[in-house]
Coordinates of C-alpha atoms and ligand atoms in Angstrom, one line a residue:
X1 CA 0.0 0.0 0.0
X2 CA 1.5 3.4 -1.0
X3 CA -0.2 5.0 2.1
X4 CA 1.9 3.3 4.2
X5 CA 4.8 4.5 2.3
X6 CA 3.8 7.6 3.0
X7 CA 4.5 8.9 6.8
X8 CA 3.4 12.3 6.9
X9 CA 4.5 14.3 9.7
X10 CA 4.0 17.4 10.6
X11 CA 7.1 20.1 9.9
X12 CA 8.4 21.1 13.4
X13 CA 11.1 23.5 12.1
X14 CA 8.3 25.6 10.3
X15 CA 8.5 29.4 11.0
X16 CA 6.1 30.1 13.8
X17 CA 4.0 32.9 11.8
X18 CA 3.4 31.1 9.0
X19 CA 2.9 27.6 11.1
X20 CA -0.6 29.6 12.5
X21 CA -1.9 29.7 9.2
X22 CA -0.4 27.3 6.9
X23 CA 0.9 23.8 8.1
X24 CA 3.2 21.7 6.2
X25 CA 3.2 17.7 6.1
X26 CA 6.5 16.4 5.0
X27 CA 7.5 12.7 3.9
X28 CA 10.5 10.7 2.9
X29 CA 10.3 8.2 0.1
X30 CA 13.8 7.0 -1.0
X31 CA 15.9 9.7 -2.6
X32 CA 12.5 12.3 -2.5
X33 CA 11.2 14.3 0.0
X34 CA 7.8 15.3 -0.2
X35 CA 6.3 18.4 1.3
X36 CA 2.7 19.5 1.8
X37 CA 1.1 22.7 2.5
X38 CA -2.6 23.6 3.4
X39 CA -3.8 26.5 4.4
X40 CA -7.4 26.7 6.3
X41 CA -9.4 28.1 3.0
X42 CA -8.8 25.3 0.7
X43 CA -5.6 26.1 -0.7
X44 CA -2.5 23.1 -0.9
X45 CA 0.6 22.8 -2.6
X46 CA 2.5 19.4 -3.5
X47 CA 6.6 19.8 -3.5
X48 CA 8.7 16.8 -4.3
X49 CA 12.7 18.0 -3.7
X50 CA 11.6 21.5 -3.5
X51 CA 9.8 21.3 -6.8
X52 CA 6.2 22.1 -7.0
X53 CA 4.3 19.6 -8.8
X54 CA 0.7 20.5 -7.8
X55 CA -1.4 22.7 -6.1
X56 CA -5.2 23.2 -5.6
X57 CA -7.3 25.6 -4.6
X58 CA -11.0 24.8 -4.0
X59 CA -11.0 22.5 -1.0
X60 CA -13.6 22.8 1.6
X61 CA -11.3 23.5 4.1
X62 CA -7.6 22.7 5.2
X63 CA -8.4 19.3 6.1
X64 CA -10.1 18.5 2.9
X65 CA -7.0 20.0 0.5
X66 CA -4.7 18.0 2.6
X67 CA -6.7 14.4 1.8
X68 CA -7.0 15.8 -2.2
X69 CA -3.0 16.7 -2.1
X70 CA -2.0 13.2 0.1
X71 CA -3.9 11.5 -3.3
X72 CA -2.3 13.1 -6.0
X73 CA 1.0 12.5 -3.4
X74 CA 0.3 8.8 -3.5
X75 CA -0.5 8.4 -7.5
X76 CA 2.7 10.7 -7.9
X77 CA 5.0 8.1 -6.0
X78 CA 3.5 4.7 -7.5
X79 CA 4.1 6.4 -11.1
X80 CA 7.4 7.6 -10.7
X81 CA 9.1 5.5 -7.8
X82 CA 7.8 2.4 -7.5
X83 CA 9.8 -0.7 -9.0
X84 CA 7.3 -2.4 -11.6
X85 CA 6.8 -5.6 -8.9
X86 CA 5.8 -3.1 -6.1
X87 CA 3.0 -1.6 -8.4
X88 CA -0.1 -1.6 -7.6
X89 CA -1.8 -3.4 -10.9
X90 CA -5.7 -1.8 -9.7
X91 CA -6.8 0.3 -12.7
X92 CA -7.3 4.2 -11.7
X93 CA -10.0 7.0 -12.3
X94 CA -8.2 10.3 -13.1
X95 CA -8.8 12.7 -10.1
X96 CA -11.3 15.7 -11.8
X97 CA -12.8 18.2 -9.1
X98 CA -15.6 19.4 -11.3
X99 CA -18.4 16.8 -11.1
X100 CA -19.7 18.1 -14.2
X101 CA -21.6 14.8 -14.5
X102 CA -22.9 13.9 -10.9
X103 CA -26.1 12.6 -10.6
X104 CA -26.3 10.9 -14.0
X105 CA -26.5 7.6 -14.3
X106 CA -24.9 5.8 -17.9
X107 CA -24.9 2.2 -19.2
X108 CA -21.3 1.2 -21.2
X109 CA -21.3 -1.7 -23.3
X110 CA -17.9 -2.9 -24.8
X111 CA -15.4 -2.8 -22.4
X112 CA -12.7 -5.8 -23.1
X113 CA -10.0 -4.3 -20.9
X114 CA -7.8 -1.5 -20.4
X115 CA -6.6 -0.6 -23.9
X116 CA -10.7 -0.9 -25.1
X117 CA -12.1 2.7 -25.8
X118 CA -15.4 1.7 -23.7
X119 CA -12.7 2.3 -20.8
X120 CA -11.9 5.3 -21.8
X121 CA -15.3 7.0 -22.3
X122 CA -16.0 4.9 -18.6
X123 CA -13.3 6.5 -16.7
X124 CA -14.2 10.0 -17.8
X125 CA -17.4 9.7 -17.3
X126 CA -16.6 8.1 -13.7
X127 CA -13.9 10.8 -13.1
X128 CA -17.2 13.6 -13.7
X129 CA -19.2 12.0 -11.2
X130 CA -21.5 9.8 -13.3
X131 CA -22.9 6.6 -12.3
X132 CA -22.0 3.5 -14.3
X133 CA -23.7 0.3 -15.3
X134 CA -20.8 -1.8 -17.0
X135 CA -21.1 -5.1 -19.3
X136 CA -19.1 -7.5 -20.1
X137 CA -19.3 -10.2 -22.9
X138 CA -19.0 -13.3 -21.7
X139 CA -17.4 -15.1 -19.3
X140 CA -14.0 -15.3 -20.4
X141 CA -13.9 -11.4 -20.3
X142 CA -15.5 -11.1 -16.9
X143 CA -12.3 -11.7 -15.3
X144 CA -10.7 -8.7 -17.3
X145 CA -13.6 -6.5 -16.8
X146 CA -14.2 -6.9 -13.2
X147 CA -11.2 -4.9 -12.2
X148 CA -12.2 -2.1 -13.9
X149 CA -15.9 -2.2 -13.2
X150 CA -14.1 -2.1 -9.3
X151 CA -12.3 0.6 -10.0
X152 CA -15.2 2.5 -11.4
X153 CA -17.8 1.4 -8.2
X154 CA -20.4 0.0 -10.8
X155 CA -23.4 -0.9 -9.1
X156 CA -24.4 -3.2 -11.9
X157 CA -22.1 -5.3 -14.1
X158 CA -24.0 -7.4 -16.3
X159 CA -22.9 -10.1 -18.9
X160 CA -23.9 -8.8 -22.7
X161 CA -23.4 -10.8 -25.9
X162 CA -25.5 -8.8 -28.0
X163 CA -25.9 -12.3 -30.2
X164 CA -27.7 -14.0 -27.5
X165 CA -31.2 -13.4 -27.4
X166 CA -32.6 -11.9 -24.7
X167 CA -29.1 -10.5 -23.0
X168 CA -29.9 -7.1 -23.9
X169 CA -33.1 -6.5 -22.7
X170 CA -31.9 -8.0 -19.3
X171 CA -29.5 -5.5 -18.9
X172 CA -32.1 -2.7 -19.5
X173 CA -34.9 -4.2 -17.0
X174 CA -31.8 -4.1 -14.1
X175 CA -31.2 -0.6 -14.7
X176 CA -35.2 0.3 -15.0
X177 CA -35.6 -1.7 -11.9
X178 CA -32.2 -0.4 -10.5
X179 CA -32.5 3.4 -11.4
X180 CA -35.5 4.1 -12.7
X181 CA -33.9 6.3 -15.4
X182 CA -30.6 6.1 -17.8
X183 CA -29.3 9.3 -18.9
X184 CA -26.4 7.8 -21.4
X185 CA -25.7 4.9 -23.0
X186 CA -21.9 4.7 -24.7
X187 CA -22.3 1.9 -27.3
X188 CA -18.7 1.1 -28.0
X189 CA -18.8 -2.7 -30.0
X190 CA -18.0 -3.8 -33.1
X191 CA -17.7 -7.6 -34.9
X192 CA -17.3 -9.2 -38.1
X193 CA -16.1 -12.4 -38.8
X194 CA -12.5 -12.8 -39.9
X195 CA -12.9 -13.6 -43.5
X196 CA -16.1 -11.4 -44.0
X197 CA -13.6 -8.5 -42.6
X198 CA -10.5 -9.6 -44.1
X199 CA -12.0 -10.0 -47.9
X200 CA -12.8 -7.4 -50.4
X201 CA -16.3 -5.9 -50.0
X202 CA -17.2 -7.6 -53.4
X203 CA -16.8 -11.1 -52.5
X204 CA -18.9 -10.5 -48.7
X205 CA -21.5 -13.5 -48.1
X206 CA -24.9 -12.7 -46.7
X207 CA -23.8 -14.4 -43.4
X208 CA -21.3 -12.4 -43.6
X209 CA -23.0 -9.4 -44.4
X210 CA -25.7 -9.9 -41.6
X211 CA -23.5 -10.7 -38.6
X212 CA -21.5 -7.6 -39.1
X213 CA -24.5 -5.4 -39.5
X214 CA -26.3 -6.9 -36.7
X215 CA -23.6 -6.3 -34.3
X216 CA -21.9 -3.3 -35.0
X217 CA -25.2 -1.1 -36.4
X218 CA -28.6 -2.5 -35.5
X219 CA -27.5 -3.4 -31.7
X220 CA -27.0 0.9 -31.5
X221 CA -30.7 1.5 -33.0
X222 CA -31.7 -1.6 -30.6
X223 CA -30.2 0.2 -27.4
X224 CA -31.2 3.2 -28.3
X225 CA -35.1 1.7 -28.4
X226 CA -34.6 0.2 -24.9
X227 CA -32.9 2.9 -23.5
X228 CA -36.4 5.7 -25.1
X229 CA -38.5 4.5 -22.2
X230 CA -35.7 5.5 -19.7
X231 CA -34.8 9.2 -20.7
X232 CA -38.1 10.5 -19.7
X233 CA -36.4 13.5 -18.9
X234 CA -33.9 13.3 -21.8
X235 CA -30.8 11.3 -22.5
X236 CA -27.7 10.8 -25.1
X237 CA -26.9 8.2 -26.6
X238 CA -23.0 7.6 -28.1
X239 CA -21.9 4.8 -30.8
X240 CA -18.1 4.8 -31.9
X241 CA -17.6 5.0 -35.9
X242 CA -14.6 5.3 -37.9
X243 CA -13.1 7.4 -40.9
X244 CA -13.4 4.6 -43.1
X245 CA -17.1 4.8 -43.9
X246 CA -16.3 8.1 -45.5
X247 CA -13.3 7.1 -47.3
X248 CA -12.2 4.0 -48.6
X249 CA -9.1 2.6 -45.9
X250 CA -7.0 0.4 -46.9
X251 CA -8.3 -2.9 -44.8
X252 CA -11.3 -1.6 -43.4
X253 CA -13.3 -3.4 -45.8
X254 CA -17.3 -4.0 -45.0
X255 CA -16.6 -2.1 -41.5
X256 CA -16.6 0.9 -43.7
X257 CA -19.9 -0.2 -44.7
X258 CA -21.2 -0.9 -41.3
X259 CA -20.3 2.7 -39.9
X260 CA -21.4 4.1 -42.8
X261 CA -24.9 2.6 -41.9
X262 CA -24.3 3.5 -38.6
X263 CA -23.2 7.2 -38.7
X264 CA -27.0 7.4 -40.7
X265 CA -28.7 5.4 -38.4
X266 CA -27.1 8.1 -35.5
X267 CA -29.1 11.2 -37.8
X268 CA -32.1 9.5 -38.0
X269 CA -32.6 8.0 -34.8
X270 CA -31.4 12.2 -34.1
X271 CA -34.5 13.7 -35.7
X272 CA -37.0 11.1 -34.4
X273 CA -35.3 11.3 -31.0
X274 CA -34.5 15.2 -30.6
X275 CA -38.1 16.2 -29.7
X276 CA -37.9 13.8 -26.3
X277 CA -34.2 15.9 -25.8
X278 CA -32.6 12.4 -26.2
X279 CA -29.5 13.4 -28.5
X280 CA -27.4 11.0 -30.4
X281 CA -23.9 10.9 -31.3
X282 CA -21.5 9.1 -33.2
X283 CA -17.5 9.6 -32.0
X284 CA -15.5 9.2 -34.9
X285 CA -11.6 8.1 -32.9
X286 CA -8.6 8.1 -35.0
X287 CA -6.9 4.5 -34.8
X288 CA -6.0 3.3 -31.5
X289 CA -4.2 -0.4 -30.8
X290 CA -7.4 -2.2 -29.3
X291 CA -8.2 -5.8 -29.6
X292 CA -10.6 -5.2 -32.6
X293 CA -8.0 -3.0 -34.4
X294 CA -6.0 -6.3 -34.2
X295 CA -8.4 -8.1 -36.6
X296 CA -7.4 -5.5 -38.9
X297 CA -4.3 -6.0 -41.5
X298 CA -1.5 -3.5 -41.4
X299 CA -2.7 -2.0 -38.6
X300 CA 0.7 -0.3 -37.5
X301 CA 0.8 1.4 -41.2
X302 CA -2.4 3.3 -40.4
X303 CA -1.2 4.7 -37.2
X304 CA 1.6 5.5 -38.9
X305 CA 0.2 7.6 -41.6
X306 CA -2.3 8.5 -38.7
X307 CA 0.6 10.4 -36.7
X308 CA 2.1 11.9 -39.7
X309 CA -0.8 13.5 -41.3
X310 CA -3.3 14.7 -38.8
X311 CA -2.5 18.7 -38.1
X312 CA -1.9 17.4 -34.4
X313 CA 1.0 15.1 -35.5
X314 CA -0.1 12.8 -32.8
X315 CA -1.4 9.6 -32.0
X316 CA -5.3 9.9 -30.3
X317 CA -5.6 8.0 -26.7
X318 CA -8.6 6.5 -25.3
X319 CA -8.6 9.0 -22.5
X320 CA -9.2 11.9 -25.6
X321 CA -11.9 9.8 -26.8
X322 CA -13.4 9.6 -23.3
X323 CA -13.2 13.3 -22.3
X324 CA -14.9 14.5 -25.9
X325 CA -17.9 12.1 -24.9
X326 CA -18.1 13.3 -21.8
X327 CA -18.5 16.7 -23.0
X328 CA -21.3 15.7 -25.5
X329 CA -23.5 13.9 -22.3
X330 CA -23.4 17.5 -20.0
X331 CA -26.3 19.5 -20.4
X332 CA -24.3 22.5 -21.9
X333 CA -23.9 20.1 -25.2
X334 CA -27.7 20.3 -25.3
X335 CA -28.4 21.7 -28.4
X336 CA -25.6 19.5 -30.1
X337 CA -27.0 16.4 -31.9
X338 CA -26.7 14.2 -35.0
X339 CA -23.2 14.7 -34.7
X340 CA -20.2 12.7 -35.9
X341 CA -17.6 14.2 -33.7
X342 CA -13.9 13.4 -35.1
X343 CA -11.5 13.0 -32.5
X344 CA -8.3 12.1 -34.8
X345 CA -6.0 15.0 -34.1
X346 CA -7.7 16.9 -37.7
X347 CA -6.9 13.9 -39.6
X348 CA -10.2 14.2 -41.0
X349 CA -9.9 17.8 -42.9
X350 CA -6.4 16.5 -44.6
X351 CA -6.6 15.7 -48.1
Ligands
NAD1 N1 -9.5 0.9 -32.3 C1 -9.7 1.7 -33.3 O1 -8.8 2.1 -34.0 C2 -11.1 2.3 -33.5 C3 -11.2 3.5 -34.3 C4 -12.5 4.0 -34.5 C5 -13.6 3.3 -34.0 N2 -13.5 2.1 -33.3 C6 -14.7 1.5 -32.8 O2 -14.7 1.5 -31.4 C7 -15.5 0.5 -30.9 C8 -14.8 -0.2 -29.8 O3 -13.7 -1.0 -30.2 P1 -12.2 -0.9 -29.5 O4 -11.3 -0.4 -30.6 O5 -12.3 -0.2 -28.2 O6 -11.9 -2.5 -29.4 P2 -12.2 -3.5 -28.2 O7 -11.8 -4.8 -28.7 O8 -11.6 -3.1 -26.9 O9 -13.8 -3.4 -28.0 C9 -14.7 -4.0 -28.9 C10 -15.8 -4.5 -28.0 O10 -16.8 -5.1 -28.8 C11 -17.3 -6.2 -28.0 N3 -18.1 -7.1 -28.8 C12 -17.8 -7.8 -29.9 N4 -18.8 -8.6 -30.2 C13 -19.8 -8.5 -29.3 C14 -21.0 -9.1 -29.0 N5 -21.5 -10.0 -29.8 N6 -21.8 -8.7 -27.9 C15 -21.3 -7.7 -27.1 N7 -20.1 -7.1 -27.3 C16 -19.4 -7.5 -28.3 C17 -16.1 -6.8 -27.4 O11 -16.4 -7.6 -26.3 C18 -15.3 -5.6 -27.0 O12 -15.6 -5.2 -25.7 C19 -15.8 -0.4 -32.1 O13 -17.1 0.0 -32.6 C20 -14.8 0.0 -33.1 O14 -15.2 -0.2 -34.4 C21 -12.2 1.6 -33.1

C-alpha cells in the first residue's frame, strides 16, 4: 500500500507565523522528500525535492485539501518511484474536481479491458461523477472486466453478448428496476467475422453481411429503443464509428460499410429522438491499438500515416476519446446532436 509509504509528519522547524496559518506535512520516500502545504481556505501545494508539482485551490477546508494533495501524493510516487513488482496493478480513475456529471446515471457496453475505448469514455465519465452500469461479454472477459468495473464502483455489471437473445433486454430491465432512469448509454462494440472482414467488400456473403451489421449497427438503433423509455427526462446516446465509412481505408473493408450505416442510423434516430431531448452521437476516434483494431491487417501502417498526417501530428488516446464524450452527455452540449464528432488530431480535414 502506497499510504503506508507515505509517513506524513508534521514540519516542526516551520517558521512560527506562517505555522498559524499554513501547516506543512512532509514525507520521505527513498531519494525524495515530499512536502505538503494547506492552508485553512482550501488552498494546498504538493513539493517533491523542493519542486512544485501541484497545487489546488478549492477545497472545503484545510483538512479536505490536505486528503485531495495526500492523493495526487500517492498516485505521484506509484508512477514515478515504484519498482514495476511493487505496483499496484488496480486500474485508476483520473482525479477531476468538477463533477460536471454527478447525478447521471450511464450504461457502457464494450469494455474488453484496459486498452478498449469503452474504458476510456467509462473513466471520464466516472472521473465527472457519473454513475455506471458496466457489461461485459461473456465469461472469459469477466475476469478482465471486473477490475475495472471495481475501479469505477459499478453498481451493476452485467454479462452482454448482444448475439444472445434476450441478454440485452436484461440489462435494460436491471437498470429500470435499479434506477429508474438512464441518462447515457456509450455503445462502444463492433464484430465481423475474420474472412467477411479480411476479404474485399465484393466477395462479402450474406452471413457475412448480416452478422457484421447486426452487431456493430442495428445493436445501436436496438439500445437506443430500450434505452427511449428510460430518458423521460432526456438522454444521449454515443456509438463509436470510424473514418473509413467516408473514405475507402486500406483494410477496413465491410466495417466501412457498417459505420457508414451507422453514422446514418445516428441522424435519424437524431430527428425522431431530438423532440424527447434524447441526442445522439457518433464519435469518430482516430486509430487506437485495441483488440478489434487487431483483426485489422497492417494495422501499425495506419497509425503510422495517422501520426504523420493529422495537423496534431499525434497519435489519439482513449482518455481523448473519453473526455470529448463526456462533453457531449453534460447539459451545456444540449443543443448539439446528429453529430459525428472526429477525435483524430484533424486527420479528418487533410486531403
Ligand atoms: N480501435 C480503433 O482504431 C477504432 C477506431 C474507431 C472506432 N473504433 C470502434 O470503437 C469500438 C470499440 O472498439 P475498440 O477499438 O475499443 O476495441 P475492443 O476490442 O476493446 O472493443 C470491442 C468490444 O466489442 C465487444 N463485442 C464484440 N462482439 C460483441 C457481441 N456479440 N456482444 C457484445 N459485445 C461484443 C467486445 O467484447 C469488445 O468489448 C468499435 O465500434 C470499433 O469499431 C475503433
Amino acid at each position: 500500500m502506497i499510504s503506508k509509504l507515505l509517513e506524513w509528519k508534521t514540519n516542526e522547524a516551520l517558521a512560527v507565523g506562517k505555522g498559524a496559518t499554513v501547516q506543512q506535512f512532509v514525507a520521505t520516500v527513498g531519494d525524495k522528500r515530499l512536502e505538503i502545504d494547506v492552508a485553512p481556505w482550501g488552498e494546498g501545494h504538493l513539493k517533491v525535492n523542493g519542486r512544485e508539482i501541484a497545487h489546488i485551490d478549492d477545497a472545503k477546508d484545510r483538512r479536505q485539501a490536505f486528503r485531495d494533495i495526500k492523493k495526487i501524493a500517492e498516485r505521484y510516487i506509484e508512477a514515478h518511484m515504484l519498482k514495476p513488482e511493487t505496483k499496484s496493478t488496480s486500474p485508476m480513475i483520473p482525479i477531476v474536481k468538477a463533477k460536471l456529471l454527478e447525478g447521471k446515471k450511464g450504461l457502457i457496453v464494450g469494455i474488453a479491458n484496459e486498452n478498449s475505448i469503452a474504458w476510456g469514455c467509462a473513466k471520464a465519465f466516472r472521473a465527472f461523477g457519473a454513475e455506471l452500469a458496466v457489461t461485459y461479454l461473456n465469461d472469459k472477459a469477466k475476469k478482465y472486466v471486473d477490475p475495472l468495473a471495481r475501479a469505477l464502483e459499478a453498481p451493476i455489471v452485467m454479462p452482454l453478448d448482444v448475439s444472445t437473445p434476450g441478454q440485452m433486454e436484461a440489462v435494460f430491465e436491471r437498470i429500470a428496476k435499479d434506477w429508474g432512469k438512464l441518462d447515457f448509454v456509450v455503445h462502444s462494440i463492433a464484430f465481423s467475422p475474420k474472412e467477411t472482414l479480411q476479404g474485399r467488400v465484393v466477395d462479402v456473403s450474406r452471413d457475412g453481411f448480416l452478422t457484421t451489421m447486426d452487431v456493430s449497427c442495428w445493436t445501436f438503433m436496438r439500445m437506443a429503443h430500450l434505452a427511449e423509455p428510460l430518458m423521460r427526462k432526456g438522454g444521449t446516446l454515443f456509438t463509436m464509428t470510424y473514418y473509413g465509412s467516408q473514405m475507402v481505408v486500406k483494410n477496413y473493408n465491410i466495417m466501412g460499410v457498417a459505420k457508414a450505416a451507422l453514422e446514418c442510423a445516428v441522424r435519424y434516430m437524431a430527428a425522431e429522438l431530438g423532440p424527447k431531448g434524447i441526442r445522439v452521437h457518433a464519435i469518430s476516434p482516430g486509430p487506437l491499438s485495441t483488440r478489434a483494431a487487431s483483426g485489422i491487417p497492417e494495422f501499425d501502417a495506419l497509425l503510422d500515416k495517422a501520426k504523420a498526417k493529422a495537423p496534431a501530428r499525434s497519435l489519439v488516446s482513449i482518455d481523448d476519446v473519453g473526455v470529448a464524450t463526456a462533453f457531449l452527455a453534460h447539459d451545456a452540449a444540449r443543443l448539439i446532436t446528429g453529430e459525428t464528432l472526429y477525435v483524430d488530431g484533424g486527420y479528418h480535414i487533410i486531403d
